[in-house]
Amino acid sequence: MKIYQLIYTSVKHSLSDSSLGLVNQPGYRVYSCSQGLTQGDIFEVIRFCGYRLPKNIDISYSETPFDPSIPDKFPKTYRTLKLASGKYAAIQVSYSGYDWEGEKGNFFAHAFIIDEADEGFTPEMFYGSPSFKTYLTPEEYNNELVQYLPPITVPELETELYDKVDSFVSNHKIQMSAVLEQVIPVLTGAGKTHICISAKNAEESAMYVLGLKRILPVGLADEYGVSTNNVFLPSSSQNNIIINGTVTGKNNITDEDVQRRTNCVYIDAQRIETDGVKP
């Protein structure tokens, strides 16, 4: 299994590689990536590197660019998808406060792109991995000549992640069965294309998303990317990421949005109807 890296954020300088369409210039850029990726891989990944601050969040932080204390103050977004090339992407996006120009609202996306995946591999296994970077050091963002990022061995994984997910599914059998019943129109292609599950907090929302992905049939699950901590309903202009999570009271999803987006199955985990549902 080969694991390549990519970092996308607002920078002064970035990797220059004309064969990949990358130019060393300021702004939101691919700061760097590993050799072995294609231009198509890169453009497909950066489509999903954005970040929106949750609604109703009031947290103070410094104006120092890439202050390493900032990302852990805010919820991170985790996304997975299968690329057109057959590779997989696991992306963690963190809020990083101010950029090098003093502009507020910078974010930092670190992606692992996996090629020649081992049997049984799923990109969700990297959820919460400590190997994801969340900031650049002063030396890195001031460096005028940016180097390629090296491929990595298997990243450090969150301790007992799948045990946590399996325990959640086991303790929420009725709810997960009800969710499965509601998403059948997506699984069968019956006019529905996306799923969005709203829960009371970020951890529970992520567990519903990862749990649903975990219990899907292997062949089907392989094509269903996930996204956590969404602020809006998933875009209907893409079919890479199907299973989405959001937090009640921390998003900009209105009742009108839910009614208008008829192709998206919206599930409020706190109001799941379980009468007559078998686990």
mmCIF file of C-alpha atoms in Angstrom:
data_model
loop_
_atom_site.group_PDB
_atom_site.id
_atom_site.type_symbol
_atom_site.label_atom_id
_atom_site.label_comp_id
_atom_site.label_asym_id
_atom_site.label_seq_id
_atom_site.Cartn_x
_atom_site.Cartn_y
_atom_site.Cartn_z
ATOM 1 C CA MET A 1 0.000 0.000 0.000
ATOM 2 C CA LYS A 2 1.330 3.421 -0.966
ATOM 3 C CA ILE A 3 0.275 6.522 0.963
ATOM 4 C CA TYR A 4 0.914 9.934 -0.555
ATOM 5 C CA GLN A 5 0.376 13.304 1.130
ATOM 6 C CA LEU A 6 -1.109 16.656 0.130
ATOM 7 C CA ILE A 7 -1.475 19.892 2.117
ATOM 8 C CA TYR A 8 -3.829 22.684 1.045
ATOM 9 C CA THR A 9 -4.000 26.044 2.853
ATOM 10 C CA SER A 10 -3.330 29.786 2.434
ATOM 11 C CA VAL A 11 0.424 30.307 2.035
ATOM 12 C CA LYS A 12 3.100 32.730 0.881
ATOM 13 C CA HIS A 13 4.978 30.100 -1.109
ATOM 14 C CA SER A 14 4.059 26.700 -2.484
ATOM 15 C CA LEU A 15 5.363 23.781 -4.490
ATOM 16 C CA SER A 16 6.063 24.456 -8.157
ATOM 17 C CA ASP A 17 5.528 21.583 -10.602
ATOM 18 C CA SER A 18 4.208 22.440 -14.050
ATOM 19 C CA SER A 19 3.383 18.807 -14.806
ATOM 20 C CA LEU A 20 0.892 18.889 -11.922
ATOM 21 C CA GLY A 21 -0.415 22.374 -12.660
ATOM 22 C CA LEU A 22 1.186 23.774 -9.490
ATOM 23 C CA VAL A 23 2.779 27.227 -9.353
ATOM 24 C CA ASN A 24 4.718 28.832 -6.500
ATOM 25 C CA GLN A 25 2.539 31.788 -5.580
ATOM 26 C CA PRO A 26 0.536 33.118 -2.612
ATOM 27 C CA GLY A 27 -3.051 32.354 -1.686
ATOM 28 C CA TYR A 28 -5.031 29.175 -1.148
ATOM 29 C CA ARG A 29 -2.797 26.631 -2.809
ATOM 30 C CA VAL A 30 -1.534 23.099 -2.700
ATOM 31 C CA TYR A 31 1.319 23.918 -0.342
ATOM 32 C CA SER A 32 2.994 20.627 -1.226
ATOM 33 C CA CYS A 33 2.295 17.016 -2.136
ATOM 34 C CA SER A 34 4.091 13.730 -2.717
ATOM 35 C CA GLN A 35 5.523 12.644 -6.025
ATOM 36 C CA GLY A 36 3.413 9.880 -7.519
ATOM 37 C CA LEU A 37 0.135 11.804 -7.625
ATOM 38 C CA THR A 38 -1.409 12.920 -10.897
ATOM 39 C CA GLN A 39 -2.869 16.307 -11.754
ATOM 40 C CA GLY A 40 -6.287 14.654 -11.799
ATOM 41 C CA ASP A 41 -5.789 13.239 -8.299
ATOM 42 C CA ILE A 42 -4.802 16.664 -6.964
ATOM 43 C CA PHE A 43 -7.664 18.611 -8.522
ATOM 44 C CA GLU A 44 -10.167 16.002 -7.345
ATOM 45 C CA VAL A 45 -8.873 16.081 -3.760
ATOM 46 C CA ILE A 46 -8.753 19.870 -3.371
ATOM 47 C CA ARG A 47 -12.454 20.092 -4.271
ATOM 48 C CA PHE A 48 -13.071 18.625 -0.830
ATOM 49 C CA CYS A 49 -10.506 20.583 1.182
ATOM 50 C CA GLY A 50 -12.743 23.469 2.226
ATOM 51 C CA TYR A 51 -13.927 24.306 5.740
ATOM 52 C CA ARG A 52 -16.883 26.218 7.170
ATOM 53 C CA LEU A 53 -17.014 27.316 10.787
ATOM 54 C CA PRO A 54 -19.966 25.855 12.675
ATOM 55 C CA LYS A 55 -22.840 28.177 13.465
ATOM 56 C CA ASN A 56 -23.115 29.747 16.936
ATOM 57 C CA ILE A 57 -19.489 29.218 17.856
ATOM 58 C CA ASP A 58 -17.687 31.971 19.768
ATOM 59 C CA ILE A 59 -14.094 31.080 20.558
ATOM 60 C CA SER A 60 -11.251 33.575 20.962
ATOM 61 C CA TYR A 61 -7.814 32.862 19.510
ATOM 62 C CA SER A 62 -4.574 34.610 18.634
ATOM 63 C CA GLU A 63 -3.800 36.379 15.357
ATOM 64 C CA THR A 64 -0.521 34.485 14.917
ATOM 65 C CA PRO A 65 -0.496 32.619 11.570
ATOM 66 C CA PHE A 66 -0.700 28.848 12.044
ATOM 67 C CA ASP A 67 -0.777 29.130 15.823
ATOM 68 C CA PRO A 68 -0.648 25.416 16.759
ATOM 69 C CA SER A 69 -3.086 25.909 19.642
ATOM 70 C CA ILE A 70 -5.963 27.008 17.378
ATOM 71 C CA PRO A 71 -6.978 23.824 15.472
ATOM 72 C CA ASP A 72 -7.842 21.872 18.615
ATOM 73 C CA LYS A 73 -10.244 24.596 19.723
ATOM 74 C CA PHE A 74 -12.555 23.926 16.782
ATOM 75 C CA PRO A 75 -14.218 20.805 15.376
ATOM 76 C CA LYS A 76 -12.337 19.202 12.511
ATOM 77 C CA THR A 77 -13.956 17.969 9.320
ATOM 78 C CA TYR A 78 -13.034 14.507 8.087
ATOM 79 C CA ARG A 79 -13.793 13.362 4.544
ATOM 80 C CA THR A 80 -13.151 10.224 2.528
ATOM 81 C CA LEU A 81 -13.727 9.449 -1.110
ATOM 82 C CA LYS A 82 -12.668 7.170 -3.924
ATOM 83 C CA LEU A 83 -10.922 9.019 -6.740
ATOM 84 C CA ALA A 84 -11.471 8.499 -10.450
ATOM 85 C CA SER A 85 -8.008 6.891 -10.615
ATOM 86 C CA GLY A 86 -9.069 4.216 -8.129
ATOM 87 C CA LYS A 87 -7.018 5.708 -5.314
ATOM 88 C CA TYR A 88 -8.660 6.625 -2.001
ATOM 89 C CA ALA A 89 -8.418 9.950 -0.181
ATOM 90 C CA ALA A 90 -8.703 10.570 3.560
ATOM 91 C CA ILE A 91 -8.800 14.299 4.324
ATOM 92 C CA GLN A 92 -8.763 16.128 7.643
ATOM 93 C CA VAL A 93 -9.534 19.853 7.543
ATOM 94 C CA SER A 94 -8.795 22.077 10.541
ATOM 95 C CA TYR A 95 -9.615 25.702 11.228
ATOM 96 C CA SER A 96 -6.360 27.650 11.626
ATOM 97 C CA GLY A 97 -7.422 31.246 12.288
ATOM 98 C CA TYR A 98 -5.361 33.947 10.582
ATOM 99 C CA ASP A 99 -3.206 33.431 7.513
ATOM 100 C CA TRP A 100 0.172 34.985 6.698
ATOM 101 C CA GLU A 101 -1.513 38.184 5.388
ATOM 102 C CA GLY A 102 -3.475 38.675 8.604
ATOM 103 C CA GLU A 103 -6.736 37.524 7.000
ATOM 104 C CA LYS A 104 -9.143 35.713 9.282
ATOM 105 C CA GLY A 105 -10.725 32.407 8.236
ATOM 106 C CA ASN A 106 -7.780 30.293 7.119
ATOM 107 C CA PHE A 107 -8.094 26.516 7.148
ATOM 108 C CA PHE A 108 -5.603 23.685 6.818
ATOM 109 C CA ALA A 109 -6.308 20.486 4.898
ATOM 110 C CA HIS A 110 -4.016 17.478 5.123
ATOM 111 C CA ALA A 111 -4.848 14.551 2.863
ATOM 112 C CA PHE A 112 -3.598 11.003 2.663
ATOM 113 C CA ILE A 113 -4.032 9.541 -0.826
ATOM 114 C CA ILE A 114 -3.855 5.771 -0.840
ATOM 115 C CA ASP A 115 -2.837 3.663 -3.836
ATOM 116 C CA GLU A 116 -2.697 -0.113 -4.113
ATOM 117 C CA ALA A 117 -4.771 -0.444 -0.951
ATOM 118 C CA ASP A 118 -4.448 -3.593 1.134
ATOM 119 C CA GLU A 119 -7.324 -6.055 1.240
ATOM 120 C CA GLY A 120 -9.951 -4.929 3.723
ATOM 121 C CA PHE A 121 -8.725 -1.328 3.698
ATOM 122 C CA THR A 122 -11.178 1.530 4.245
ATOM 123 C CA PRO A 123 -10.107 5.202 4.350
ATOM 124 C CA GLU A 124 -12.294 5.749 7.411
ATOM 125 C CA MET A 125 -9.672 3.883 9.466
ATOM 126 C CA PHE A 126 -7.628 7.115 9.460
ATOM 127 C CA TYR A 127 -10.369 9.112 11.206
ATOM 128 C CA GLY A 128 -8.781 11.032 14.085
ATOM 129 C CA SER A 129 -5.259 9.907 13.186
ATOM 130 C CA PRO A 130 -2.575 11.834 15.126
ATOM 131 C CA SER A 131 -0.484 11.701 11.934
ATOM 132 C CA PHE A 132 -2.598 14.426 10.333
ATOM 133 C CA LYS A 133 -0.837 17.802 10.461
ATOM 134 C CA THR A 134 -2.893 20.835 11.478
ATOM 135 C CA TYR A 135 -0.482 23.718 10.859
ATOM 136 C CA LEU A 136 2.757 24.816 9.219
ATOM 137 C CA THR A 137 5.745 25.845 11.285
ATOM 138 C CA PRO A 138 7.165 29.382 10.779
ATOM 139 C CA GLU A 139 10.080 27.829 8.915
ATOM 140 C CA GLU A 140 7.704 25.990 6.575
ATOM 141 C CA TYR A 141 5.449 28.921 5.683
ATOM 142 C CA ASN A 142 8.402 31.323 5.275
ATOM 143 C CA ASN A 143 10.404 28.931 3.111
ATOM 144 C CA GLU A 144 10.544 30.274 -0.471
ATOM 145 C CA LEU A 145 11.510 26.924 -1.989
ATOM 146 C CA VAL A 146 8.939 24.313 -1.005
ATOM 147 C CA GLN A 147 9.936 20.656 -1.312
ATOM 148 C CA TYR A 148 7.779 17.613 -2.088
ATOM 149 C CA LEU A 149 6.184 15.816 0.822
ATOM 150 C CA PRO A 150 7.461 12.257 1.239
ATOM 151 C CA PRO A 151 5.125 9.262 0.985
ATOM 152 C CA ILE A 152 4.498 7.782 4.403
ATOM 153 C CA THR A 153 4.097 4.380 5.946
ATOM 154 C CA VAL A 154 0.810 3.526 7.628
ATOM 155 C CA PRO A 155 -0.159 6.571 9.755
ATOM 156 C CA GLU A 156 -0.655 6.343 13.473
ATOM 157 C CA LEU A 157 -4.287 5.428 14.090
ATOM 158 C CA GLU A 158 -6.728 6.619 16.728
ATOM 159 C CA THR A 159 -6.705 4.090 19.544
ATOM 160 C CA GLU A 160 -9.405 1.434 19.152
ATOM 161 C CA LEU A 161 -11.420 3.466 16.627
ATOM 162 C CA TYR A 162 -13.343 0.529 15.214
ATOM 163 C CA ASP A 163 -14.014 -0.795 18.714
ATOM 164 C CA LYS A 164 -15.651 2.561 19.469
ATOM 165 C CA VAL A 165 -17.666 2.473 16.236
ATOM 166 C CA ASP A 166 -18.747 -1.158 16.724
ATOM 167 C CA SER A 167 -19.722 -0.418 20.325
ATOM 168 C CA PHE A 168 -21.805 2.558 19.168
ATOM 169 C CA VAL A 169 -23.569 0.450 16.532
ATOM 170 C CA SER A 170 -24.208 -2.322 19.076
ATOM 171 C CA ASN A 171 -25.643 0.149 21.593
ATOM 172 C CA HIS A 172 -27.807 1.825 18.937
ATOM 173 C CA LYS A 173 -29.089 -1.217 17.027
ATOM 174 C CA ILE A 174 -32.659 0.038 16.757
ATOM 175 C CA GLN A 175 -31.578 3.524 15.676
ATOM 176 C CA MET A 176 -29.073 2.193 13.119
ATOM 177 C CA SER A 177 -31.726 -0.159 11.703
ATOM 178 C CA ALA A 178 -34.105 2.797 11.387
ATOM 179 C CA VAL A 179 -31.402 4.805 9.626
ATOM 180 C CA LEU A 180 -30.791 1.921 7.202
ATOM 181 C CA GLU A 181 -34.507 1.769 6.386
ATOM 182 C CA GLN A 182 -34.562 5.483 5.619
ATOM 183 C CA VAL A 183 -31.519 5.378 3.342
ATOM 184 C CA ILE A 184 -32.735 2.454 1.200
ATOM 185 C CA PRO A 185 -33.770 4.938 -1.578
ATOM 186 C CA VAL A 186 -30.107 6.035 -1.732
ATOM 187 C CA LEU A 187 -28.738 2.488 -1.683
ATOM 188 C CA THR A 188 -31.106 1.378 -4.449
ATOM 189 C CA GLY A 189 -30.797 4.505 -6.575
ATOM 190 C CA ALA A 190 -34.483 5.297 -6.197
ATOM 191 C CA GLY A 191 -34.283 9.048 -6.683
ATOM 192 C CA LYS A 192 -32.178 9.811 -3.615
ATOM 193 C CA THR A 193 -28.437 10.471 -3.887
ATOM 194 C CA HIS A 194 -27.139 11.764 -0.534
ATOM 195 C CA ILE A 195 -27.559 11.201 3.204
ATOM 196 C CA CYS A 196 -27.203 13.760 6.009
ATOM 197 C CA ILE A 197 -27.461 12.700 9.662
ATOM 198 C CA SER A 198 -27.872 15.375 12.331
ATOM 199 C CA ALA A 199 -26.928 14.518 15.918
ATOM 200 C CA LYS A 200 -26.604 16.342 19.236
ATOM 201 C CA ASN A 201 -22.809 16.714 19.142
ATOM 202 C CA ALA A 202 -19.834 16.198 16.843
ATOM 203 C CA GLU A 203 -18.799 12.857 18.320
ATOM 204 C CA GLU A 204 -22.249 11.283 18.038
ATOM 205 C CA SER A 205 -22.663 12.629 14.508
ATOM 206 C CA ALA A 206 -19.332 11.085 13.482
ATOM 207 C CA MET A 207 -20.277 7.760 15.068
ATOM 208 C CA TYR A 208 -23.525 7.643 13.064
ATOM 209 C CA VAL A 209 -21.619 8.408 9.857
ATOM 210 C CA LEU A 210 -18.811 5.920 10.485
ATOM 211 C CA GLY A 211 -21.231 3.332 11.838
ATOM 212 C CA LEU A 212 -23.472 3.515 8.787
ATOM 213 C CA LYS A 213 -20.473 3.187 6.474
ATOM 214 C CA ARG A 214 -19.216 0.222 8.523
ATOM 215 C CA ILE A 215 -22.423 -1.823 8.275
ATOM 216 C CA LEU A 216 -22.963 -1.327 4.554
ATOM 217 C CA PRO A 217 -22.116 -4.231 2.226
ATOM 218 C CA VAL A 218 -18.423 -4.069 1.254
ATOM 219 C CA GLY A 219 -18.977 -3.605 -2.480
ATOM 220 C CA LEU A 220 -21.431 -0.780 -1.896
ATOM 221 C CA ALA A 221 -19.531 0.916 0.906
ATOM 222 C CA ASP A 222 -16.441 1.158 -1.282
ATOM 223 C CA GLU A 223 -18.137 3.824 -3.415
ATOM 224 C CA TYR A 224 -19.640 5.822 -0.536
ATOM 225 C CA GLY A 225 -17.397 8.581 0.791
ATOM 226 C CA VAL A 226 -18.166 10.284 4.103
ATOM 227 C CA SER A 227 -17.957 13.792 5.536
ATOM 228 C CA THR A 228 -18.300 14.913 9.161
ATOM 229 C CA ASN A 229 -19.153 18.286 10.730
ATOM 230 C CA ASN A 230 -20.970 19.721 7.737
ATOM 231 C CA VAL A 231 -22.569 23.149 7.992
ATOM 232 C CA PHE A 232 -24.715 22.821 4.850
ATOM 233 C CA LEU A 233 -26.509 19.974 3.119
ATOM 234 C CA PRO A 234 -24.230 18.037 0.738
ATOM 235 C CA SER A 235 -23.889 19.448 -2.759
ATOM 236 C CA SER A 236 -25.844 17.605 -5.426
ATOM 237 C CA SER A 237 -23.123 18.487 -7.954
ATOM 238 C CA GLN A 238 -20.864 15.694 -6.674
ATOM 239 C CA ASN A 239 -21.382 11.979 -6.065
ATOM 240 C CA ASN A 240 -18.077 11.164 -4.348
ATOM 241 C CA ILE A 241 -19.245 11.839 -0.783
ATOM 242 C CA ILE A 242 -22.626 10.336 0.021
ATOM 243 C CA ILE A 243 -22.836 9.912 3.823
ATOM 244 C CA ASN A 244 -22.687 13.221 5.691
ATOM 245 C CA GLY A 245 -22.932 14.255 9.329
ATOM 246 C CA THR A 246 -23.876 17.528 10.970
ATOM 247 C CA VAL A 247 -24.531 18.839 14.479
ATOM 248 C CA THR A 248 -27.937 20.131 15.478
ATOM 249 C CA GLY A 249 -27.833 23.849 16.252
ATOM 250 C CA LYS A 250 -24.366 24.252 14.742
ATOM 251 C CA ASN A 251 -25.309 24.308 11.058
ATOM 252 C CA ASN A 252 -27.041 26.537 8.525
ATOM 253 C CA ILE A 253 -29.524 23.878 7.398
ATOM 254 C CA THR A 254 -33.107 25.157 7.476
ATOM 255 C CA ASP A 255 -36.407 23.291 7.180
ATOM 256 C CA GLU A 256 -36.786 24.920 3.773
ATOM 257 C CA ASP A 257 -33.419 23.498 2.692
ATOM 258 C CA VAL A 258 -34.469 19.996 3.718
ATOM 259 C CA GLN A 259 -37.795 20.274 1.880
ATOM 260 C CA ARG A 260 -36.198 21.746 -1.243
ATOM 261 C CA ARG A 261 -33.368 19.205 -1.517
ATOM 262 C CA THR A 262 -35.558 16.235 -2.351
ATOM 263 C CA ASN A 263 -32.575 14.127 -3.430
ATOM 264 C CA CYS A 264 -31.064 14.185 0.082
ATOM 265 C CA VAL A 265 -32.292 11.950 2.904
ATOM 266 C CA TYR A 266 -32.081 14.126 6.037
ATOM 267 C CA ILE A 267 -32.212 12.268 9.346
ATOM 268 C CA ASP A 268 -32.480 13.891 12.763
ATOM 269 C CA ALA A 269 -30.917 11.264 15.033
ATOM 270 C CA GLN A 270 -32.737 12.689 18.038
ATOM 271 C CA ARG A 271 -36.125 12.164 16.373
ATOM 272 C CA ILE A 272 -35.684 8.797 14.695
ATOM 273 C CA GLU A 273 -38.945 6.846 14.569
ATOM 274 C CA THR A 274 -38.181 3.347 15.872
ATOM 275 C CA ASP A 275 -41.697 1.919 16.292
ATOM 276 C CA GLY A 276 -41.864 -1.445 14.558
ATOM 277 C CA VAL A 277 -38.174 -1.374 13.601
ATOM 278 C CA LYS A 278 -36.278 -4.616 14.160
ATOM 279 C CA PRO A 279 -32.576 -4.450 15.107
#
